[in-house]
PDB file of C-alpha atoms in Angstrom:
ATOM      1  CA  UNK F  14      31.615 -23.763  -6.793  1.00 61.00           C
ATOM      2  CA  UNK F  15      27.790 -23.361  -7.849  1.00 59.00           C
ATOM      3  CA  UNK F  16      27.647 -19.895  -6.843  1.00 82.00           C
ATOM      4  CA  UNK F  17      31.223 -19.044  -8.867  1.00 84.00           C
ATOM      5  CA  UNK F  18      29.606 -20.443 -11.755  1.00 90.00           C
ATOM      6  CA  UNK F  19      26.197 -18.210 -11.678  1.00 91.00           C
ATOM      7  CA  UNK F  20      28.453 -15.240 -10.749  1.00 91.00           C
ATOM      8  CA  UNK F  21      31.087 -16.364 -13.770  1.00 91.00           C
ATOM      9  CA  UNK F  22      27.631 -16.674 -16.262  1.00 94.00           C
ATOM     10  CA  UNK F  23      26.050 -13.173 -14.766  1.00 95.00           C
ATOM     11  CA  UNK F  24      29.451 -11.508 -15.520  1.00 92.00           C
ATOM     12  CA  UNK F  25      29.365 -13.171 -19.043  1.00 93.00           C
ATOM     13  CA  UNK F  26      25.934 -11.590 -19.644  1.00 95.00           C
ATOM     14  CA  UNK F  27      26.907  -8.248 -17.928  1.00 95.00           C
ATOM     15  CA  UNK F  28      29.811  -8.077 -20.339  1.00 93.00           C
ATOM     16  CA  UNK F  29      28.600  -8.859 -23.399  1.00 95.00           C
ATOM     17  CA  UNK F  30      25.870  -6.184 -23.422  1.00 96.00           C
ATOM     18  CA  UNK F  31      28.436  -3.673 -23.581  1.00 95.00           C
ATOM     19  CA  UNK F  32      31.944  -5.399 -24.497  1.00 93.00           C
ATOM     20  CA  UNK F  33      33.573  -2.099 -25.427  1.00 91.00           C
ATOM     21  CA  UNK F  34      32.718  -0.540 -21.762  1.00 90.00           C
ATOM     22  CA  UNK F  35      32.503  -3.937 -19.654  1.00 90.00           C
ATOM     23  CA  UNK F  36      36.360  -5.357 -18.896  1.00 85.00           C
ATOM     24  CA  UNK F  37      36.761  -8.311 -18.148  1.00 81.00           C
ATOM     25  CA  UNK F  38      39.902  -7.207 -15.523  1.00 79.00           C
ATOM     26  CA  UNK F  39      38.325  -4.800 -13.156  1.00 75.00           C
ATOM     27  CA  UNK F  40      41.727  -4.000 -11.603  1.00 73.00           C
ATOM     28  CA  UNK F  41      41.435  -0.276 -13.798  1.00 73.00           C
ATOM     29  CA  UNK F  42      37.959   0.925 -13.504  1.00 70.00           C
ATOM     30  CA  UNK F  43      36.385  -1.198 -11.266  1.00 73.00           C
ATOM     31  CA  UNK F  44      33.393   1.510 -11.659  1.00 86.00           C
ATOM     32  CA  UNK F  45      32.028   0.359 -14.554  1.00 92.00           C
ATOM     33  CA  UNK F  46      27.847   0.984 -14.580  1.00 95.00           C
ATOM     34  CA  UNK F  47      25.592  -0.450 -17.641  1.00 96.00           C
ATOM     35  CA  UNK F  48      22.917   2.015 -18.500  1.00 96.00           C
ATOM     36  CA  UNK F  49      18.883   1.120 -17.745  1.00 97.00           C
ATOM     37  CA  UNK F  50      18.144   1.346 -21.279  1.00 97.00           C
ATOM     38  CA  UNK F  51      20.830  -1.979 -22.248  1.00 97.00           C
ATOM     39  CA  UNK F  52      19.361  -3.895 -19.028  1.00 97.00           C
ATOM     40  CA  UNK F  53      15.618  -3.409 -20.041  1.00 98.00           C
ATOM     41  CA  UNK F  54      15.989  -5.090 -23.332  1.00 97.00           C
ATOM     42  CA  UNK F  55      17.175  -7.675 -21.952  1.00 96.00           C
ATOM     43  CA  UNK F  56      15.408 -10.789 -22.339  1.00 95.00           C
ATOM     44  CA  UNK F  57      14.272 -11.429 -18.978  1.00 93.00           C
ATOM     45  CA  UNK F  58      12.827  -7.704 -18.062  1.00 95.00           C
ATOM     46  CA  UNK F  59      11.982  -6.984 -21.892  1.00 94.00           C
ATOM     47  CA  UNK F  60       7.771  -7.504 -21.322  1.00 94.00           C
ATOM     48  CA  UNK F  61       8.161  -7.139 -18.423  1.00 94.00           C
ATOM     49  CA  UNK F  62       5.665  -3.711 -17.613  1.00 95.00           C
ATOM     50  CA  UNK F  63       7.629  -2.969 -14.097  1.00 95.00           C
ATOM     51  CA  UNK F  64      10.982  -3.161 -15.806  1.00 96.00           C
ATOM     52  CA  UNK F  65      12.575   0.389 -15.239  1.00 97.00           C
ATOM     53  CA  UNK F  66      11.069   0.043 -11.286  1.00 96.00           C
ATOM     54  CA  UNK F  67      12.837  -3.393 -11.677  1.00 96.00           C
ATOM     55  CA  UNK F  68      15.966  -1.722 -12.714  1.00 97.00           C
ATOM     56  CA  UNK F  69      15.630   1.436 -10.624  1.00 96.00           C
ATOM     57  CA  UNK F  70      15.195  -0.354  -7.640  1.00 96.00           C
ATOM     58  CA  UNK F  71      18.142  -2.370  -7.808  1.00 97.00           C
ATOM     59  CA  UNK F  72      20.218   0.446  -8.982  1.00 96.00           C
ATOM     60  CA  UNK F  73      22.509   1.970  -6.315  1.00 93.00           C
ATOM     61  CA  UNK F  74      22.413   5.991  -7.406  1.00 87.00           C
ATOM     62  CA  UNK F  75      18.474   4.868  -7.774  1.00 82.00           C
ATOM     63  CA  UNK F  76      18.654   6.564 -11.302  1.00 87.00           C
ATOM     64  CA  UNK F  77      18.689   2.542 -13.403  1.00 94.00           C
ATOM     65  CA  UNK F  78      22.575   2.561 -13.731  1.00 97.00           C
ATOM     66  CA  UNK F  79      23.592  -0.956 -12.325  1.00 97.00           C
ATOM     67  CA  UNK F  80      27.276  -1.699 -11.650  1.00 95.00           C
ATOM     68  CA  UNK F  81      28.222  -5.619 -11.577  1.00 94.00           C
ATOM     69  CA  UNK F  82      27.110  -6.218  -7.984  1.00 93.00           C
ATOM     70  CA  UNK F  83      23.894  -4.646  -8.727  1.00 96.00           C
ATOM     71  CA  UNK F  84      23.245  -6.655 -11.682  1.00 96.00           C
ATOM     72  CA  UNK F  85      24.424  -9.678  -9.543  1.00 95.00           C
ATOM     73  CA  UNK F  86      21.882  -8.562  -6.740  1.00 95.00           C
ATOM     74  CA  UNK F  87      18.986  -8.057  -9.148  1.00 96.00           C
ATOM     75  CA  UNK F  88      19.375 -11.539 -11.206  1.00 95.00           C
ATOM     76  CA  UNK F  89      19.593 -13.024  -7.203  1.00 93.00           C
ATOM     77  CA  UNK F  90      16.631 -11.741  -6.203  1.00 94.00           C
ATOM     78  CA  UNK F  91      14.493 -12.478  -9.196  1.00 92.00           C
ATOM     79  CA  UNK F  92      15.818 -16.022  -9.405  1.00 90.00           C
ATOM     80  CA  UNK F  93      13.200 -18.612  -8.104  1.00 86.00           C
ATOM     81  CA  UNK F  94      15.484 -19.559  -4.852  1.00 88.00           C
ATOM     82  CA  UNK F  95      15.189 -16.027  -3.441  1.00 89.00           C
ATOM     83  CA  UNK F  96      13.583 -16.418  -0.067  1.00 91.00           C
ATOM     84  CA  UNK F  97       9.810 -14.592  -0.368  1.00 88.00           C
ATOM     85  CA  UNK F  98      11.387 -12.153   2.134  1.00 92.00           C
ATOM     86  CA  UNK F  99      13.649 -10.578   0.138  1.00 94.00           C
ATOM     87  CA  UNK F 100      11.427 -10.903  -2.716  1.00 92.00           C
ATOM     88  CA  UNK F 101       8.524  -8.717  -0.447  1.00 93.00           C
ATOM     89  CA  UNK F 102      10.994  -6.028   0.226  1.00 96.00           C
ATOM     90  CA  UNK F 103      12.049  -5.761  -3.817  1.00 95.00           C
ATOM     91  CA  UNK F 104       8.329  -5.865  -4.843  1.00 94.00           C
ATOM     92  CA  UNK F 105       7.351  -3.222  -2.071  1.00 97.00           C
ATOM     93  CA  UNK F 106      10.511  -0.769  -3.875  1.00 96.00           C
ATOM     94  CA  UNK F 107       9.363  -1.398  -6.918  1.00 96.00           C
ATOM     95  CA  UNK F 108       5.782  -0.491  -6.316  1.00 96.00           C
ATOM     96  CA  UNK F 109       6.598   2.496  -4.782  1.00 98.00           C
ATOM     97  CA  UNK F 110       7.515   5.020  -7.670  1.00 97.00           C
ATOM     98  CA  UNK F 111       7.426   7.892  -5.532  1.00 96.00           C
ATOM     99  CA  UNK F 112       9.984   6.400  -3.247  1.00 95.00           C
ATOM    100  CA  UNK F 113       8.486   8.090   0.086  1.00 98.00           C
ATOM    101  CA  UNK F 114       8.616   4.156   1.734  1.00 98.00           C
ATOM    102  CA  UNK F 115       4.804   4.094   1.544  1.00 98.00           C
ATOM    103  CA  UNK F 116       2.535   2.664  -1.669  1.00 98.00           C
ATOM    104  CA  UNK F 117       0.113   5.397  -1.810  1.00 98.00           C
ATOM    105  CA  UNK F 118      -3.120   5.619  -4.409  1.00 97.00           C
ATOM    106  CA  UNK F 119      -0.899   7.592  -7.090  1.00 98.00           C
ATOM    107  CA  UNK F 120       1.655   4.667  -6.858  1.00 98.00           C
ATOM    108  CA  UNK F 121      -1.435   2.362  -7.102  1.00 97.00           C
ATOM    109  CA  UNK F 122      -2.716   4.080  -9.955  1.00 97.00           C
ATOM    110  CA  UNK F 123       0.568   3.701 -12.112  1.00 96.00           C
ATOM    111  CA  UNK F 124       1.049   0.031 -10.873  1.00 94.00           C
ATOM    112  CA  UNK F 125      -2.873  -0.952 -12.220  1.00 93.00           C
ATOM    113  CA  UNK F 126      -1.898   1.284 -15.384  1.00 94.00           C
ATOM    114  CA  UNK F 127       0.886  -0.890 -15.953  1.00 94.00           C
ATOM    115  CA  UNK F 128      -0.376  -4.363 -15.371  1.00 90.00           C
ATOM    116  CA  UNK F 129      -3.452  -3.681 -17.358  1.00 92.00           C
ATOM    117  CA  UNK F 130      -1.979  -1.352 -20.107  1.00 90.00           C
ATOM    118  CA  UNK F 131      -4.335   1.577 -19.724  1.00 89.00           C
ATOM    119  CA  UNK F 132      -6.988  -0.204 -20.109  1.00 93.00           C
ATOM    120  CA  UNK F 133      -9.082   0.650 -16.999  1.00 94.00           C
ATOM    121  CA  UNK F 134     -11.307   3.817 -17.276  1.00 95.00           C
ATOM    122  CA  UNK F 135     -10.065   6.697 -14.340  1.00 94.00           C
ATOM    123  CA  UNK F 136     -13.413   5.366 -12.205  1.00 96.00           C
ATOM    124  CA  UNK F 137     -12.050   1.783 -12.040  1.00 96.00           C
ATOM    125  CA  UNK F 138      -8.752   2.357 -10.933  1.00 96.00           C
ATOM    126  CA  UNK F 139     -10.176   4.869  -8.310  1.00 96.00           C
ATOM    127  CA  UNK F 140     -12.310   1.987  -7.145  1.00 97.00           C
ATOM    128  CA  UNK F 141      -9.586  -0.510  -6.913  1.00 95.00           C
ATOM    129  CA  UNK F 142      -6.922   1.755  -5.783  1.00 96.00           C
ATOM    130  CA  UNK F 143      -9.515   2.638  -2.861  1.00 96.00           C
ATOM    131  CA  UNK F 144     -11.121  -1.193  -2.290  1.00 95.00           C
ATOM    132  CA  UNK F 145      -6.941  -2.468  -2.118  1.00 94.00           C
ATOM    133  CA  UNK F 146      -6.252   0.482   0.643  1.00 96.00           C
ATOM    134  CA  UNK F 147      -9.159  -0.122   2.912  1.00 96.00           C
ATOM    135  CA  UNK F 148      -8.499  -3.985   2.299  1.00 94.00           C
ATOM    136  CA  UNK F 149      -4.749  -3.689   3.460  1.00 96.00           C
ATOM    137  CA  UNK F 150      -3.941  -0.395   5.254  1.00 97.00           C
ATOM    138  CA  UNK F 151      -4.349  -1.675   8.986  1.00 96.00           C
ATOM    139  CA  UNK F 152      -3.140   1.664  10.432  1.00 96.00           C
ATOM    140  CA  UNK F 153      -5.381   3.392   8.837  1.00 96.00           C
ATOM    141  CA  UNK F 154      -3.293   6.282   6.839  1.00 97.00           C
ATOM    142  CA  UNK F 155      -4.367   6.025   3.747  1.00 97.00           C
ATOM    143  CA  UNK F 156      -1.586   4.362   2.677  1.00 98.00           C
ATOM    144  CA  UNK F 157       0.287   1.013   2.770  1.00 98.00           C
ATOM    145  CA  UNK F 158       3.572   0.471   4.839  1.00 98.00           C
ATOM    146  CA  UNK F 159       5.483  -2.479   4.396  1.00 98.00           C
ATOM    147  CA  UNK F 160       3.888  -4.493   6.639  1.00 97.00           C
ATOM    148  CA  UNK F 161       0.621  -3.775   5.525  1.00 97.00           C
ATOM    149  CA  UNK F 162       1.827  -4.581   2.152  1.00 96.00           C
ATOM    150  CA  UNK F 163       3.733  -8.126   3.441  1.00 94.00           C
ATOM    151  CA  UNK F 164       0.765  -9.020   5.460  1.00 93.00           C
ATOM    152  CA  UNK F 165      -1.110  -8.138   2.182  1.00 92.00           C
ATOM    153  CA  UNK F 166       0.766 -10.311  -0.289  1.00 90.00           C
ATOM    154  CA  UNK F 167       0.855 -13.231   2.808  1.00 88.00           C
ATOM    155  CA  UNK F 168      -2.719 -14.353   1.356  1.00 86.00           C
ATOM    156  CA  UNK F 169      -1.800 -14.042  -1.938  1.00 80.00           C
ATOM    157  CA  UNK F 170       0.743 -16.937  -1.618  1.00 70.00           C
ATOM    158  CA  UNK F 171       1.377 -16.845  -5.836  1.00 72.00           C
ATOM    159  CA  UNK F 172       1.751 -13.088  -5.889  1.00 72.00           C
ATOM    160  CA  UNK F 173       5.673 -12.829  -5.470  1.00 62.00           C
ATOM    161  CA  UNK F 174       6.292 -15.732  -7.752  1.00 62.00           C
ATOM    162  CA  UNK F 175       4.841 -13.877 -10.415  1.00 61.00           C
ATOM    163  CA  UNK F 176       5.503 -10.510  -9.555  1.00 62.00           C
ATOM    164  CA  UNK F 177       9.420 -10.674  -9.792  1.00 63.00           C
ATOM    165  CA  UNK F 178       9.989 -13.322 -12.228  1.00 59.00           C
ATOM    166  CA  UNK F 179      12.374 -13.200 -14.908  1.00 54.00           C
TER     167      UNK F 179
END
């Protein structure tokens, strides 16, 4: 009963950002996307400086487009009940803007850009982007995997809490 009434709520939201596209009987175009641009100004994801990785990552065709279930999956992971697992693998996708399955210093670079708004000079965010890979790359590639990521975020206990919140 809980769950129908978050889902009930969601679809509430979902429909109201776009009444004239959203139905509320899916029984004729059950296919029915909301563009990225409606979900980011959202309340929840509007300051939010990750908010089109937020979006893209949850987005099936990976382009920001989120049908209901997507919508539904994205307000379910960011909600404060998602187990940290789930919320490791979401923060790893959304980190990872070139989408190669690896956060890499160019995807560190853009993640530091965003969190500080371009206010790091090109020498500090080579020197962080290189201290956080030799801190957390245990393989030694050059890059971070997801487990050196999830072993990475495992002593920053806070990190996911504030990293996907709504």
């Amino acid at each position: 009963f809980f769950f129908f009434l978050l889902v009930y709520r969601l679809h509430g939201r979902y429909h109201e950002m776009a009444p004239n596209v959203v139905p509320m009987d899916y029984t004729k175009d059950p296919d029915v996307k909301l563009p990225m641009q409606l979900i980011i100004n959202m309340p929840e994801l509007k300051e939010n400086p990750f908010k089109e990785r937020i979006v893209e990552s949850f987005s099936e065709d990976g382009e920001g487009s989120l049908s209901f279930n997507d919508f539904v999956d994205m307000f379910s992971v960011l909600s404060e009940m998602a187990p940290r697992e789930l919320k490791a693998i979401y923060a790893f996708k959304i980190y990872d803007f070139n989408t190669d399955n690896f956060i890499c210093k160019s995807d560190l670079e853009k993640t530091l850009n965003k969190l500080t708004r371009e206010e790091l000079t090109a020498e500090e965010i080579t020197l962080v982007c290189e201290k956080v890979i030799e801190e957390a790359d245990m393989d030694g590639d050059g890059k971070l995997g997801f487990a050196d990521f999830e072993n990475m975020i495992s002593k920053a206990p806070d990190f996911l809490r504030y990293c996907l919140k709504k």
